[in-house]
XYZ file of C-alpha atoms in Angstrom:
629
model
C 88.966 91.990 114.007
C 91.946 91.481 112.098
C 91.871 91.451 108.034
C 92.573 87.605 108.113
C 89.533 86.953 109.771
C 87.169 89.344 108.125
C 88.663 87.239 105.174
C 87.978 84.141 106.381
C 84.498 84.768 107.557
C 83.418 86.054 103.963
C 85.068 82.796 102.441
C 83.570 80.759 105.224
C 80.169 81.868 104.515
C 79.807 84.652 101.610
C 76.192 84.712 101.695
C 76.005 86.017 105.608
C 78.924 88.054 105.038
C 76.811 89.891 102.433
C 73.551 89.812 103.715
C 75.258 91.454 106.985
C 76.840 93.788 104.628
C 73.111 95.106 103.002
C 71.842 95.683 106.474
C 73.821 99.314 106.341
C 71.687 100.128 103.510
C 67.488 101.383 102.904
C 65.693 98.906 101.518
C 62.271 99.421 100.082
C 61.805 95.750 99.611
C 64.511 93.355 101.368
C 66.354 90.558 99.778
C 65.291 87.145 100.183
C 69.078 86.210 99.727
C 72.141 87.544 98.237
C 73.756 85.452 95.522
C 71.566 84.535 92.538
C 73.133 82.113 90.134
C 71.772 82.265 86.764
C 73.664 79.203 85.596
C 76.199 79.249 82.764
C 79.082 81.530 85.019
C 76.038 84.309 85.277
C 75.513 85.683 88.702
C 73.497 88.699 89.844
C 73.236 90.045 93.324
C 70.451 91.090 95.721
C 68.162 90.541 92.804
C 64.788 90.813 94.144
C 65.178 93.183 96.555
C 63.419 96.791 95.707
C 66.189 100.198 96.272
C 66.633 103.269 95.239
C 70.051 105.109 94.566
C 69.273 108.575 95.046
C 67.382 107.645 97.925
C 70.466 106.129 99.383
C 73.072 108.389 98.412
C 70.790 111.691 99.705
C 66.988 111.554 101.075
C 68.329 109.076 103.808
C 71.191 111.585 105.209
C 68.558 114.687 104.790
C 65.657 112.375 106.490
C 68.498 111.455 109.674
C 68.562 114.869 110.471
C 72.273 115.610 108.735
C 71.010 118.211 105.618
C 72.946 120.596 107.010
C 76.451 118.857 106.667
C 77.546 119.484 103.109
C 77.392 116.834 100.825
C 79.916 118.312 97.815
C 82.163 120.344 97.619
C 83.262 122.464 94.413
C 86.690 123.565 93.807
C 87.596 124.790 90.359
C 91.103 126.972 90.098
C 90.553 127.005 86.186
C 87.222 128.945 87.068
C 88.452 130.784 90.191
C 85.440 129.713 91.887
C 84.309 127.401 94.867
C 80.853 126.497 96.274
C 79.583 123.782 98.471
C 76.357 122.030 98.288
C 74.719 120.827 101.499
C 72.609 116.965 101.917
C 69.321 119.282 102.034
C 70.484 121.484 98.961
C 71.493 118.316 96.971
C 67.926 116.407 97.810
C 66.476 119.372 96.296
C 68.225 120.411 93.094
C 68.172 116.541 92.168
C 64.155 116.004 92.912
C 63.559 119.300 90.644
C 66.037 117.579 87.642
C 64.613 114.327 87.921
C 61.005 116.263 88.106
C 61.957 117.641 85.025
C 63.148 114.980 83.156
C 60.175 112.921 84.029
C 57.879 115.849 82.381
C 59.659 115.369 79.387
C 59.006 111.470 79.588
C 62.062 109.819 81.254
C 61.247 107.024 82.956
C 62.332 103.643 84.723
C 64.691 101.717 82.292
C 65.483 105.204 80.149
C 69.029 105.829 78.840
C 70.264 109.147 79.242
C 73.927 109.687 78.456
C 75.664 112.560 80.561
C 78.609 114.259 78.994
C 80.099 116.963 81.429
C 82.882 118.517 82.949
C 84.164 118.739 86.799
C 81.214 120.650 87.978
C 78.480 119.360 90.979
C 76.138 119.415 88.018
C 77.339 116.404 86.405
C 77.164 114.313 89.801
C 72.898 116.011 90.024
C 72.560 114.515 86.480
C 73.697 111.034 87.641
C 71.283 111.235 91.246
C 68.547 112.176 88.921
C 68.731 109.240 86.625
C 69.059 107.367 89.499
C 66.347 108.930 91.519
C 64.323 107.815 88.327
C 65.415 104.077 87.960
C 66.981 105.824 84.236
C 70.047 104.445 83.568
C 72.887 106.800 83.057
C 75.661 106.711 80.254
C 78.539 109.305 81.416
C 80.767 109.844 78.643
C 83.825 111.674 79.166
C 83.778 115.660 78.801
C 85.301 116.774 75.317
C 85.036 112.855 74.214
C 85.261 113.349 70.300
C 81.922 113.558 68.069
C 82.605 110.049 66.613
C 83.136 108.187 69.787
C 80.175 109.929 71.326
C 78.322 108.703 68.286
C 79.482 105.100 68.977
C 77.796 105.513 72.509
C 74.712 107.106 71.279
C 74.353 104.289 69.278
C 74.917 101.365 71.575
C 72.687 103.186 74.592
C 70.170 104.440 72.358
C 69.649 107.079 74.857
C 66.291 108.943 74.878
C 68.067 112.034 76.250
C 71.211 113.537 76.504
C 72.480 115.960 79.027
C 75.886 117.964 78.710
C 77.315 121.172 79.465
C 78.292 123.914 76.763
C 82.086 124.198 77.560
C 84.719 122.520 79.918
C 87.613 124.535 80.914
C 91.301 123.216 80.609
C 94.233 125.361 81.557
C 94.718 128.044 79.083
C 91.574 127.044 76.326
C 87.838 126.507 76.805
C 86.880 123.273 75.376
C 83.935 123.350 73.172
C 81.072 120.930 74.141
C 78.020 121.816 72.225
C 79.370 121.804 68.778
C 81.339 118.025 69.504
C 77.704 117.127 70.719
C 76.001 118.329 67.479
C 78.462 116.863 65.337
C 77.912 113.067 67.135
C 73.949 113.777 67.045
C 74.429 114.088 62.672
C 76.840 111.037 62.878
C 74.748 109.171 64.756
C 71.940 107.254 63.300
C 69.900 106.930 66.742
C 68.135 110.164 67.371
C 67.390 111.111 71.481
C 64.278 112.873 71.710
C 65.767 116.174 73.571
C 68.589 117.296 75.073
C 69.655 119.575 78.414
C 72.281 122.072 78.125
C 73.950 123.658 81.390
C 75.068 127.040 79.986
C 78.515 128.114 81.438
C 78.708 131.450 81.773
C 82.214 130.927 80.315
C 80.734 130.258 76.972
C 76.876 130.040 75.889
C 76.511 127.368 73.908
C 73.734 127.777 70.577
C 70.460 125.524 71.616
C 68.368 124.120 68.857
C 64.474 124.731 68.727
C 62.573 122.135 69.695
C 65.179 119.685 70.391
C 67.464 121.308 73.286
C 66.232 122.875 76.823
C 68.377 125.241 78.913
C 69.293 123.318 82.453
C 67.639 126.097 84.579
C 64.245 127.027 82.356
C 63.233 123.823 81.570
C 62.863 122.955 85.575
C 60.774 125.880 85.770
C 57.386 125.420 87.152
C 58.083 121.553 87.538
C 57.189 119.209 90.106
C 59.806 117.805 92.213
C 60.239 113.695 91.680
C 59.964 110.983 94.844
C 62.534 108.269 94.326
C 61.450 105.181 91.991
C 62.351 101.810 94.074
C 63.740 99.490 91.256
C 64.796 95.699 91.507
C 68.379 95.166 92.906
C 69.028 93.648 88.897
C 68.085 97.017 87.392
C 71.158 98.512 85.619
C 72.493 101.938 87.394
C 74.399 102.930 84.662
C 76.589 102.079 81.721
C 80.174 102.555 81.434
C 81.915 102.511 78.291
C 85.595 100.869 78.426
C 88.173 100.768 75.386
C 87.455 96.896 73.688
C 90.497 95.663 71.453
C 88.589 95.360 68.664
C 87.583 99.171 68.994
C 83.944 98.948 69.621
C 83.531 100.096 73.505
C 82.384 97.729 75.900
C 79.209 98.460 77.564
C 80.701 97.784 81.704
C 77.188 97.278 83.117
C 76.221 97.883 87.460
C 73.673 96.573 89.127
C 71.540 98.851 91.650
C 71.593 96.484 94.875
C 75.311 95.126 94.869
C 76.946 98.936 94.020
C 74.771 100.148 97.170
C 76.119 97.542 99.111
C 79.760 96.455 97.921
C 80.373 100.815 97.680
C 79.236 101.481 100.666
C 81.101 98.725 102.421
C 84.511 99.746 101.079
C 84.390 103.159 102.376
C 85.079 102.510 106.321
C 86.759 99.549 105.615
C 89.312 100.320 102.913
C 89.308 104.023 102.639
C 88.887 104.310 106.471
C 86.499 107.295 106.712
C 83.181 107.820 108.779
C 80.235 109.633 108.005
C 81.001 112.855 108.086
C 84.664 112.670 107.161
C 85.757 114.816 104.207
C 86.886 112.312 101.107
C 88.628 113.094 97.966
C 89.243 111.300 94.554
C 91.089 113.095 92.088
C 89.615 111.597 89.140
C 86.391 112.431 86.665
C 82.861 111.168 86.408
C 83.710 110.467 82.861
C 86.118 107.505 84.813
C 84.703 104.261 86.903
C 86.587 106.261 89.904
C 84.585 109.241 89.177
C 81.435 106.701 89.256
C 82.338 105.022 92.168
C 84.611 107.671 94.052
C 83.131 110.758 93.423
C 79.255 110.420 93.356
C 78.025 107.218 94.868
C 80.359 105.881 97.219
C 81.094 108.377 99.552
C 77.347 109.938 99.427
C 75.646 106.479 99.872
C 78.161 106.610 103.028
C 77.260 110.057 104.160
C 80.566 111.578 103.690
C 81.386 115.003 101.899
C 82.644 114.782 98.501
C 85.226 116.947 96.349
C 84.627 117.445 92.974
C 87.885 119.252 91.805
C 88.035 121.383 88.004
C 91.681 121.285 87.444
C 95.342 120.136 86.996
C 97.833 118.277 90.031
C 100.389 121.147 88.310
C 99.651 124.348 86.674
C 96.527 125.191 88.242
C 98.426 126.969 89.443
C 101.442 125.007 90.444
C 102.666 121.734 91.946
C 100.861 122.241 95.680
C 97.091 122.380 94.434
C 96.504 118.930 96.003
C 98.360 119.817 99.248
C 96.172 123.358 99.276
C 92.917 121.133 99.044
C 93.510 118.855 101.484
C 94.356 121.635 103.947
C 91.541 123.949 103.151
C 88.662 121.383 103.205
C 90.473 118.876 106.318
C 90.649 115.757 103.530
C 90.954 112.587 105.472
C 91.545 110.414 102.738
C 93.099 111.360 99.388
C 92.655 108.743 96.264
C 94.804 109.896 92.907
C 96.653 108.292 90.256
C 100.347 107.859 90.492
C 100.438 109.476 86.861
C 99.228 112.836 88.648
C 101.597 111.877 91.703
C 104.347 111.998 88.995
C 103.526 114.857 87.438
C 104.178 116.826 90.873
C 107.258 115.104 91.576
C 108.630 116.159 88.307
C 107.665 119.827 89.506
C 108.702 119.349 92.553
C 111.096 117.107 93.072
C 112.334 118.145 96.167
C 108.270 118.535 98.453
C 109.251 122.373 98.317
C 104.875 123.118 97.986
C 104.096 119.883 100.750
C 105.716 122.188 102.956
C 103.892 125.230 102.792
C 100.429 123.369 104.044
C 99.031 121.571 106.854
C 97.984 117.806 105.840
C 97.537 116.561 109.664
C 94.104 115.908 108.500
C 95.400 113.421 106.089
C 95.450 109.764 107.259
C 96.178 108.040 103.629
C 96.641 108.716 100.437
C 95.281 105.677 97.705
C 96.614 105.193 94.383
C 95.103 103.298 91.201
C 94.591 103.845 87.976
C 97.820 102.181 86.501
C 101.153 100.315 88.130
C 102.027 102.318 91.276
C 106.167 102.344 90.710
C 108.350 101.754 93.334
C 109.879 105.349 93.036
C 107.007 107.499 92.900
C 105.377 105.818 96.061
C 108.875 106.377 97.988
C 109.193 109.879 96.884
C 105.575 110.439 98.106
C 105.967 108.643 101.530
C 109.162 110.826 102.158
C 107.633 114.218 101.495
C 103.844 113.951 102.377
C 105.113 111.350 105.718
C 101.900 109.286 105.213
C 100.789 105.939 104.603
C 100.409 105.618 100.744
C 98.639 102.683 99.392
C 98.809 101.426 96.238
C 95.531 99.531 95.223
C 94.364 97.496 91.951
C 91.056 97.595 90.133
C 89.274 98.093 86.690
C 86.224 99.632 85.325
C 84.893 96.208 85.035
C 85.051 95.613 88.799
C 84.271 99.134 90.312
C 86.004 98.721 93.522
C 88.985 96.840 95.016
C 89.979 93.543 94.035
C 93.399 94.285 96.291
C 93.980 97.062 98.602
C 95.215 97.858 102.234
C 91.885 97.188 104.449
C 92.726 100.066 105.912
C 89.857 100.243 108.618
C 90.110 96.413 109.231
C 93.720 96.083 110.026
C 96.310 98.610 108.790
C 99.143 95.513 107.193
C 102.159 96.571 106.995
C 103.146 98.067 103.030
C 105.152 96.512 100.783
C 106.120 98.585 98.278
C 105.282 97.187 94.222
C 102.440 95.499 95.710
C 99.101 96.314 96.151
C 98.603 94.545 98.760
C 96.262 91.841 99.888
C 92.489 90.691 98.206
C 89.178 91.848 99.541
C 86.545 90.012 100.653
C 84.703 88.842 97.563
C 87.935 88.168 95.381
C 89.190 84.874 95.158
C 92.223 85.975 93.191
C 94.433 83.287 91.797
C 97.971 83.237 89.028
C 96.665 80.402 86.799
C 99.117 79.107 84.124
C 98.549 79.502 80.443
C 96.391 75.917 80.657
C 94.890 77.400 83.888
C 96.621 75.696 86.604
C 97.581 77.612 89.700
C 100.876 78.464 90.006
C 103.015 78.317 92.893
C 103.827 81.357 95.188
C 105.959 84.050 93.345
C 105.828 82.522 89.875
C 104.744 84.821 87.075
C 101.004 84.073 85.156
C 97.592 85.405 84.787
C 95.767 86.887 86.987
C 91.893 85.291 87.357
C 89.288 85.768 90.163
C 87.123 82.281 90.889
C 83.262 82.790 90.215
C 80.747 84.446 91.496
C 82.626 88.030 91.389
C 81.148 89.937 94.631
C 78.452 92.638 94.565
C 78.992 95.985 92.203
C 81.111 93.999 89.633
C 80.072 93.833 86.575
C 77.711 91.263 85.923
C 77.721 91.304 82.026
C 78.241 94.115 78.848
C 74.874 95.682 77.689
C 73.427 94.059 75.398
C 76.470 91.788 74.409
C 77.018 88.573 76.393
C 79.120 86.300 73.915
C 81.336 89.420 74.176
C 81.394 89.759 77.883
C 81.851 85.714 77.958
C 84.620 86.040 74.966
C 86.472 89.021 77.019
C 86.049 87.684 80.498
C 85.176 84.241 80.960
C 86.118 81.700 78.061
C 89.893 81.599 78.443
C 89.525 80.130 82.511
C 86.292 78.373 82.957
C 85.246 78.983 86.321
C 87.043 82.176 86.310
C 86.951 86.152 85.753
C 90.045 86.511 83.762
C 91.602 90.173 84.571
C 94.006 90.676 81.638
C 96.504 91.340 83.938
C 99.337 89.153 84.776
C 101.362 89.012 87.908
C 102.473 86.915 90.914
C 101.366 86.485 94.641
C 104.256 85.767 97.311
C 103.735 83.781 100.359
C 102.696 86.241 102.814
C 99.807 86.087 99.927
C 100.596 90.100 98.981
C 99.745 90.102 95.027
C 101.638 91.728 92.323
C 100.683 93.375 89.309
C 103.260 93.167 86.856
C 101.878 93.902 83.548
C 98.999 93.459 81.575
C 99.368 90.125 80.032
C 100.453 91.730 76.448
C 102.695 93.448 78.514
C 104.159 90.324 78.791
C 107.038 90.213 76.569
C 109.042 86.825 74.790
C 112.795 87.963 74.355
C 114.302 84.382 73.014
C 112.120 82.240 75.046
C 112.173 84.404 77.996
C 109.000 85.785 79.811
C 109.730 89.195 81.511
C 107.578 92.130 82.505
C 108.215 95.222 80.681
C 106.813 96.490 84.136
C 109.921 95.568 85.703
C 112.098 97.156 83.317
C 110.248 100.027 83.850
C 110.893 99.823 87.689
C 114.385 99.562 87.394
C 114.241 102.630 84.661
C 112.146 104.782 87.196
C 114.786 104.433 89.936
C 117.418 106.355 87.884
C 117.812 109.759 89.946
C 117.080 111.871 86.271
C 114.327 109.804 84.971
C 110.638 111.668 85.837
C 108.699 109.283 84.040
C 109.157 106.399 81.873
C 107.651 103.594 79.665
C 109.086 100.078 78.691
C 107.444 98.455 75.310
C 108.176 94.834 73.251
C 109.104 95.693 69.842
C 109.540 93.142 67.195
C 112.666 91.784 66.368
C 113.695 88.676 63.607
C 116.098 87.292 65.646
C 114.774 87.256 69.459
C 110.965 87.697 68.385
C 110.393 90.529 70.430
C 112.802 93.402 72.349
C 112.472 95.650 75.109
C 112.382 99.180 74.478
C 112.444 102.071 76.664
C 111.296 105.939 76.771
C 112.428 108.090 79.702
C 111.513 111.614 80.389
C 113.247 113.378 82.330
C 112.793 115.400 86.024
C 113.176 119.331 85.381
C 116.337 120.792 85.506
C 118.524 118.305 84.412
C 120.174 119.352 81.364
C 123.059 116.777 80.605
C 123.778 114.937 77.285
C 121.188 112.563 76.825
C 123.344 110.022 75.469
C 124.953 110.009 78.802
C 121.317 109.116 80.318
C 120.290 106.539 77.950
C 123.654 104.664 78.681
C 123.322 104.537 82.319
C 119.811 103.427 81.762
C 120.381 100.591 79.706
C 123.217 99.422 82.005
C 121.033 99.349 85.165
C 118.643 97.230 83.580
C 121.313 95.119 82.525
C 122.554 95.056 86.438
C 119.217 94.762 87.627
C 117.102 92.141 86.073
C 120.312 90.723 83.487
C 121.416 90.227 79.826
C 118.627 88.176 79.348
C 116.622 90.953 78.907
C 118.398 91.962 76.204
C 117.441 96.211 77.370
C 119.598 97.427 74.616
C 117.317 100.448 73.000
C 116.517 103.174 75.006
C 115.536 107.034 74.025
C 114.731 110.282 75.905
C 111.237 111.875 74.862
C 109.757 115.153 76.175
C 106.349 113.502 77.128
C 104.830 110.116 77.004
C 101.281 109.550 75.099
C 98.648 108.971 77.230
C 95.037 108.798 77.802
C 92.940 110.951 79.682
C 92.836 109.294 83.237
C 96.768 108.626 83.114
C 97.597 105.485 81.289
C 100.577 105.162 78.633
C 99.203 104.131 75.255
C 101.737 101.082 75.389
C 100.008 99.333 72.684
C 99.774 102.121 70.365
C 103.025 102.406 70.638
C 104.643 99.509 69.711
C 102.515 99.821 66.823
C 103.830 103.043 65.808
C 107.709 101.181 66.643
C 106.379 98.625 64.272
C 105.404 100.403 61.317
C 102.111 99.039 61.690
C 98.198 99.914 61.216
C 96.521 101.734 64.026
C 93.558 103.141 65.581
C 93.683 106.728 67.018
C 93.046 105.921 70.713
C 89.574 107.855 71.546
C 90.805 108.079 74.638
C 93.833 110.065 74.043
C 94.991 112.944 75.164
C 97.100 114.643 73.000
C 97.876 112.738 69.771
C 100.827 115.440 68.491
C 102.419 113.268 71.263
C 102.246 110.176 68.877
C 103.973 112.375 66.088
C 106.854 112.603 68.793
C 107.563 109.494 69.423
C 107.629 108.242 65.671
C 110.459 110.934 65.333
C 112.414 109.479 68.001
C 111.690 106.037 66.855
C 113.167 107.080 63.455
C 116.433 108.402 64.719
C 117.211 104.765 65.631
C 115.842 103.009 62.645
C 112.125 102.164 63.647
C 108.652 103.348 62.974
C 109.604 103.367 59.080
């Protein structure tokens, strides 16, 4: 069947489409139907059907005779270490967890927030929860004590289960006391905690209120799964809000089973069995999605990776993975795909491994640029695919359906919408807009199975976020354009939109144009304000190793191809080279935070950020040409 059709027949008729869809998965109690419509733009999916998770993502595989096939696989260079984890193993390490949990009085509808590092451990604390009907709150690893407090806060968790260390290259990154200190901060208090002690550092328990990982399963008995309604909440995801309180991304049990599990053959292209790997954390929605469920619910083996694309120990870790464990399908950012290239410009490290195994590799996580997908398709040789999502959907909105009909690439796009995204470019008024014209991007109600179907606990917000602006619609926040082959394009966020003298242009263009400069590695295009034009294009550009000439020379050339490139109306006139760009941890440029900084205005510390002496940076740049006063 090709993609058109498959299209079609879920716009035709999305309630068979989906029904057909939750036949691949074990019910305990079947739906009656799959769309529920609560009224007022609310939707839920599956609703009263009864599932479990757990059940889903490990019994079933053990049960149809396939514990033997491993299940995860553990590679950790910062450790020097490597295990795997069979289906049969897995079943029982997460029964005697969940066991254990229950003893100490976790039950159905339970928050438990999870805050761990790359290790299998993290994915048994999520399968336990689940296994449970408790719903999970990953926070990212190393998160700092006052955002963790925010969380504990909003989920009110009655446990919390973490690790004592996580290991970046070159320091050991101290868990337990960043715990502590958001436990005093916080004023909700979770009746115990579980701490997985690394032999790398052994973190101080308190009496009473903390449990080692390994004794406090001792002498347990193992937990059955607990069928829950296809409504109950999995888990919790916490996304960056604007206003700096984190918004609560909510998924629903039945529609993640179903809408994960569908994706895997038919976008990622792999069958049970099939090795898949997504570089990414569980602290991330493609951790949630990519690491644990997805690929388990679809009986495929799993990497969960502890380290860097480059310095762990150099530039080929990826291709050395996908060698040793025969990866089918590879899913990374482009941020990381960058971060090779600037290593290895020239594929020296593809070449010393065999990737025949390799059928694809999938990028998200930010814009896919034109260069770094052309560099990677001339030194790996394989399909790469760029695809678009957000925490707030958990899967594809567009992709290449990859096991449907392999369409042909075109490179800046991410291709085509999935079944279940009605994706439209509405007009600041919300009027569609014509083939390749420039507005906001907006998917028509009901969103499909494992979106998000509201924030915990905070509905005018999810409504004020997502829904108000376009009635009738999911607004994305993202603004781009769809040609007439009906390929969309992400150009921006829509405040990456930017007004020079009336003008509307993407500063994701300029970057485009910047990124195609043979020297430039990686760079970053922001609006800054300006009394005359209202706002102007600035741009950052760090360079590929090696190249040592006058940066002057660079910044000239740069702001002369933009000018030959997309015009004088863009007015690209500032331009500066910086040694690294500030970003968060999954691989996004702080944009906003930096136009701030360009502004000389008021900001918020990102929580998400990686390194904020990179902020420090870029004001010093700024202030060489007469910004960020």
């Amino acid at each position: 069947m090709a993609y058109k059709d498959v299209y079609d027949s879920w716009k035709a008729d999305p309630e068979a489409f989906w029904m057909d869809a939750a036949k691949a998965i074990d019910w305990d109690r079947a739906p009656s139907k799959a769309l529920f419509d609560k009224g007022n733009d609310l939707y839920e999916w599956f609703s009263d059907g009864m599932v479990n998770t757990c059940w889903n993502a490990v019994d079933r595989h053990v049960e149809a005779g396939r514990g033997d096939q491993v299940a995860i696989i553990h590679d950790s260079p910062v450790t020097h270490s490597k295990r795997e984890i069979t289906y049969v193993e897995l079943r029982n390490r997460v029964a005697n967890l969940a066991g254990a949990l229950r003893a100490k009085g976790i039950e159905k509808g339970d928050r438990v927030i999870i805050y761990m590092p790359m290790i299998p451990e993290a994915l048994e604390a999520m399968l336990a929860c689940a296994r449970l009907g408790a719903i999970h709150s990953v926070v990212f690893g190393g998160f700092a004590a006052n955002e963790l407090a925010v969380r504990i806060d909003d989920a009110k968790p009655k446990a919390i289960i973490a690790a004592s260390c996580g290991i970046e290259p070159g320091r050991v990154v101290h868990y337990k006391p960043l715990l502590d200190g958001a436990m005093e901060l916080a004023t909700h208090e979770p009746d115990f905690c579980v701490i997985f002690q690394r032999e790398q550092e052994v973190a101080h328990l308190e009496e009473g209120r903390d449990y080692n990982w390994h004794g406090f399963q001792y002498g347990v008995e193992p937990a059955d799964c607990v069928p829950v309604e296809g409504n109950h909440p999995s888990y919790i995801l916490y996304t960056s809000g604007t206003t700096g309180a984190p918004k609560g991304v909510i998924r629903h049990t039945a529609g993640q089973l179903v809408a994960l599990n569908w994706t895997m053959k038919n976008i990622y292209n792999v069958d049970p069995g099939d090795v898949f790997w997504a570089a990414s954390d569980v602290g991330w929605v493609v951790g949630h999605s990519y690491i644990c469920y997805a690929p388990l619910i679809h009986g495929n083996t799993t990497i969960v990776f502890e380290g860097k694309p480059v310095g762990t120990p150099d530039p080929g870790t990826f291709w050395r993975i996908i060698e040793e464990y025969k990866v089918r399908s590879f899913f990374t950012a482009p941020t990381a795909l960058r971060a090779v290239k600037r290593e290895d410009p020239n594929g020296e490290f593809v070449k010393k491994y065999d990737l025949s195994n390799l059928t694809a590799v999938y990028l998200a996580g930010e814009r896919a640029d034109p260069d770094t997908i052309e560099w990677a398709q001339k030194v790996l040789d394989k399909p790469i695919y760029d695809h678009w999502w957000q925490t707030e959907t958990g899967w594809t909105i567009a992709g290449m359906p990859a096991g449907i009909e392999k369409l042909p690439v075109k490179v800046g796009s991410p291709s085509v919408p999935m079944p279940g995204y009605d994706v439209q470019i509405l007009d600041e008024a919300g009027h569609p807009m014509k083939p390749g014209e420039l507005g906001a991007i907006a998917v028509k109600l009901p969103l499909p199975p494992g979106t998000l179907p509201t924030l915990w606990n905070a509905e005018d917000r999810f409504r004020k976020s997502y829904l108000n602006q376009f009635p009738g619609f999911y607004e994305t926040g993202d603004a781009g354009m769809i040609d007439e082959d009906g390929y969309l394009y992400i150009m921006a966020r829509t405040d990456d939109v930017i007004n020079v003298a009336g003008h509307r242009l993407s500063t994701g263009g300029m970057e485009e144009v910047l990124a195609s400069h043979p020297d430039v590695a990686e760079c970053a295009v922001i609006g800054v304000t300006d009394q005359l034009k209202g706002q102007l294009p600035m741009g950052f550009v760090c360079l590929t190793s090696g190249v040592n000439r006058p940066h002057d020379e660079i910044t000239k050339e740069c702001v002369k191809l933009v000018r030959e490139k997309i015009g004088p109306v863009a007015a690209f006139k500032l331009c500066l080279v910086v040694d690294r760009l500030p970003k968060t941890r999954s691989g996004k440029i702080l944009r906003a935070t930096m136009v701030k900084i360009a502004d000389s205005a008021e900001f918020k510390l990102p929580a998400t950020i990686d390194d904020p002496a990179i902020l420090d940076e870029i004001r010093d740049a700024l202030k060489t040409i007469g910004y960020a006063k």
